[in-house]
C-alpha cells in the first residue's frame, strides 16, 4: 500500500527505513516535515512519480536511498545542499542530467545506474568536486565522456558501462592507483 501521509508527523525521526515493504504510489507530501532526518531509505518498493524537491530543505538529510522503485523524475537542478549520497539505481528516471548540478555540490556518491537517462553527461558534472563514486551504467547516455570528469580528483569509482557511443566505461581505484577500464561498443 501507500506510505501514509501521517508519517510527516514523526518530526523527531533521525532515520527512516521502509525498505522492502511493497509500498506503492508517490512519496507523500509532508515528508519534508521530518526536520531531524539524516537518512531516508525506501529502496526495493514500487514507489512512483517524482522525488519531492521539498526533501532538500531538510538540513540534516545526508543520504537519500530510493533504489529499486519506479520513480520517474528527480530535479537535479534543485538545491540539496546537505545531501552526500543519492541512490536512485534501478528506477525509471527518464530525463537528461541537468546542465546545472550546483544544487548537489555536497555529493560524495551518485548512483543512477539502470534507469532510462538519455543524452550526454553534462560538463557540469565537474562541479561535483567532492564526488568519490559515480555510477551511470545501463542508461541511454551517449556521446563522449566530458573532460570535466578529470577535475574530480576524489573520484575512486566511475561506472559508465552499458550505455551507447562512448569508449571508456569504468574508472576504479585498485591498490590506491586510479585506472581506466575500457570496453568495445557501448558508451
Coordinates of C-alpha atoms in Angstrom, one line a residue:
X1 CA 0.0 0.0 0.0
X2 CA 1.0 3.7 0.0
X3 CA 3.2 5.5 2.5
X4 CA 0.7 7.1 5.0
X5 CA 0.8 10.9 4.9
X6 CA 0.8 10.9 8.7
X7 CA 4.4 9.9 8.6
X8 CA 5.2 13.6 8.3
X9 CA 4.1 13.9 12.0
X10 CA 7.1 11.9 13.2
X11 CA 9.3 15.0 13.3
X12 CA 11.9 13.6 15.7
X13 CA 12.9 10.7 13.4
X14 CA 16.6 10.6 12.7
X15 CA 16.5 7.6 10.3
X16 CA 13.5 6.3 8.3
X17 CA 13.9 3.0 6.6
X18 CA 10.9 1.5 4.9
X19 CA 12.8 -0.9 2.6
X20 CA 11.3 -4.0 1.0
X21 CA 7.8 -3.3 2.1
X22 CA 5.8 -3.5 -1.1
X23 CA 5.0 0.2 -0.8
X24 CA 3.2 1.8 -3.8
X25 CA 2.3 5.2 -5.1
X26 CA 4.2 8.5 -4.7
X27 CA 6.4 9.7 -1.8
X28 CA 3.8 11.7 0.2
X29 CA 3.6 15.4 0.8
X30 CA 4.6 16.3 4.3
X31 CA 7.6 14.1 4.5
X32 CA 9.7 17.2 4.4
X33 CA 8.4 17.9 8.0
X34 CA 10.9 15.3 9.2
X35 CA 13.3 18.0 10.1
X36 CA 15.7 15.8 12.1
X37 CA 16.0 13.2 9.4
X38 CA 19.6 12.2 8.4
X39 CA 18.8 9.2 6.1
X40 CA 15.8 8.3 4.1
X41 CA 15.8 4.7 2.8
X42 CA 12.8 3.5 0.7
X43 CA 14.6 1.0 -1.6
X44 CA 13.0 -2.1 -3.1
X45 CA 9.4 -1.0 -3.2
X46 CA 7.1 0.1 -6.0
X47 CA 7.1 3.9 -5.4
X48 CA 6.2 6.0 -8.5
X49 CA 6.3 9.6 -9.6
X50 CA 8.7 12.4 -8.6
X51 CA 11.1 12.7 -5.7
X52 CA 9.8 15.7 -3.8
X53 CA 12.2 18.6 -4.0
X54 CA 11.0 19.7 -0.6
X55 CA 13.2 17.0 0.9
X56 CA 16.1 19.2 0.0
X57 CA 15.0 21.6 2.8
X58 CA 15.8 19.1 5.5
X59 CA 19.1 20.4 6.8
X60 CA 20.5 17.2 8.1
X61 CA 19.4 14.9 5.2
X62 CA 22.7 13.4 4.1
X63 CA 21.5 10.1 2.4
X64 CA 18.6 9.5 0.1
X65 CA 18.3 5.8 -0.8
X66 CA 15.5 5.2 -3.2
X67 CA 16.8 2.4 -5.5
X68 CA 14.7 -0.3 -6.9
X69 CA 11.4 1.6 -7.3
X70 CA 9.6 3.0 -10.3
X71 CA 10.4 6.7 -9.7
X72 CA 10.5 8.7 -12.9
X73 CA 11.8 12.2 -12.0
X74 CA 14.4 13.8 -9.8
X75 CA 15.0 17.6 -10.0
X76 CA 18.8 17.6 -10.4
X77 CA 19.0 21.4 -10.5
X78 CA 17.1 21.9 -7.2
X79 CA 19.0 22.7 -4.1
X80 CA 20.1 19.7 -2.0
X81 CA 22.9 21.4 0.0
X82 CA 23.4 18.7 2.6
X83 CA 23.0 15.6 0.5
X84 CA 26.1 13.4 0.5
X85 CA 24.7 10.2 -1.0
X86 CA 22.0 9.9 -3.7
X87 CA 20.9 6.4 -4.7
X88 CA 18.3 6.2 -7.5
X89 CA 19.5 2.9 -9.1
X90 CA 17.0 0.7 -10.8
X91 CA 14.2 3.2 -11.3
X92 CA 12.5 4.6 -14.3
X93 CA 14.2 8.1 -14.4
X94 CA 13.8 9.2 -18.0
X95 CA 15.2 12.7 -18.1
X96 CA 18.5 14.1 -19.1
X97 CA 21.0 15.1 -16.5
X98 CA 20.8 18.8 -15.8
X99 CA 23.3 21.2 -17.1
X100 CA 23.3 22.7 -13.7
X101 CA 24.2 20.4 -10.8
X102 CA 25.4 23.0 -8.3
X103 CA 22.5 22.2 -6.0
X104 CA 24.1 18.8 -5.4
X105 CA 27.6 20.2 -4.7
X106 CA 28.0 18.3 -1.4
X107 CA 27.5 14.9 -3.0
X108 CA 30.2 12.2 -2.5
X109 CA 28.1 9.4 -4.0
X110 CA 25.8 9.5 -7.0
X111 CA 24.2 6.2 -8.1
X112 CA 21.9 6.5 -11.2
X113 CA 22.6 3.1 -12.9
X114 CA 19.8 1.1 -14.6
X115 CA 17.4 3.9 -15.4
X116 CA 16.4 5.4 -18.8
X117 CA 18.6 8.6 -18.6
X118 CA 19.2 9.8 -22.2
X119 CA 21.6 12.4 -23.6
X120 CA 25.1 13.2 -22.7
X121 CA 27.0 13.6 -19.5
X122 CA 27.0 17.4 -18.8
X123 CA 30.2 19.2 -18.3
X124 CA 28.6 20.4 -15.0
X125 CA 29.5 17.1 -13.6
X126 CA 32.9 18.7 -12.9
X127 CA 31.2 20.9 -10.3
X128 CA 30.7 18.0 -8.0
X129 CA 34.2 18.2 -6.7
X130 CA 33.6 16.1 -3.6
X131 CA 32.3 13.1 -5.7
X132 CA 34.0 9.8 -4.9
X133 CA 31.6 7.4 -6.5
X134 CA 29.7 8.0 -9.8
X135 CA 27.6 5.2 -11.3
X136 CA 25.7 5.9 -14.6
X137 CA 25.8 2.4 -16.0
X138 CA 22.9 0.9 -18.1
X139 CA 21.2 4.0 -19.2
X140 CA 20.8 5.7 -22.6
X141 CA 23.7 8.0 -22.3
X142 CA 25.6 8.7 -25.5
X143 CA 28.5 11.0 -26.6
X144 CA 31.9 11.3 -25.2
X145 CA 33.0 11.5 -21.6
X146 CA 33.5 15.2 -20.7
X147 CA 37.0 16.3 -19.8
X148 CA 35.4 17.8 -16.7
X149 CA 35.5 14.4 -15.1
X150 CA 39.2 14.8 -14.9
X151 CA 38.7 17.5 -12.3
X152 CA 37.0 15.1 -9.9
X153 CA 40.2 14.3 -8.1
X154 CA 38.4 12.4 -5.2
X155 CA 36.7 10.1 -7.7
X156 CA 37.5 6.4 -6.9
X157 CA 34.7 4.7 -8.9
X158 CA 33.2 5.7 -12.2
X159 CA 30.9 3.2 -14.0
X160 CA 29.6 4.1 -17.4
X161 CA 29.1 0.6 -18.8
X162 CA 26.1 -0.5 -20.8
X163 CA 25.5 2.9 -22.4
X164 CA 25.9 3.9 -26.1
X165 CA 28.5 5.8 -28.1
X166 CA 31.5 6.1 -25.7
X167 CA 34.7 4.1 -25.3
X168 CA 35.8 4.1 -21.6
X169 CA 33.3 2.6 -19.2
X170 CA 34.7 2.4 -15.8
X171 CA 37.2 4.2 -13.5
X172 CA 38.2 2.5 -10.3
X173 CA 40.7 2.7 -7.6
X174 CA 42.8 -0.5 -7.5
X175 CA 45.5 -0.5 -4.9
X176 CA 45.0 3.2 -4.5
X177 CA 46.0 3.7 -8.1
X178 CA 43.3 5.1 -10.4
X179 CA 42.8 3.2 -13.6
X180 CA 40.5 3.3 -16.7
X181 CA 38.8 0.2 -17.8
X182 CA 37.7 0.4 -21.4
X183 CA 35.4 -1.9 -23.4
X184 CA 34.4 -2.0 -27.0
X185 CA 31.0 -0.9 -28.1
X186 CA 28.6 0.9 -25.9
X187 CA 29.4 4.1 -24.1

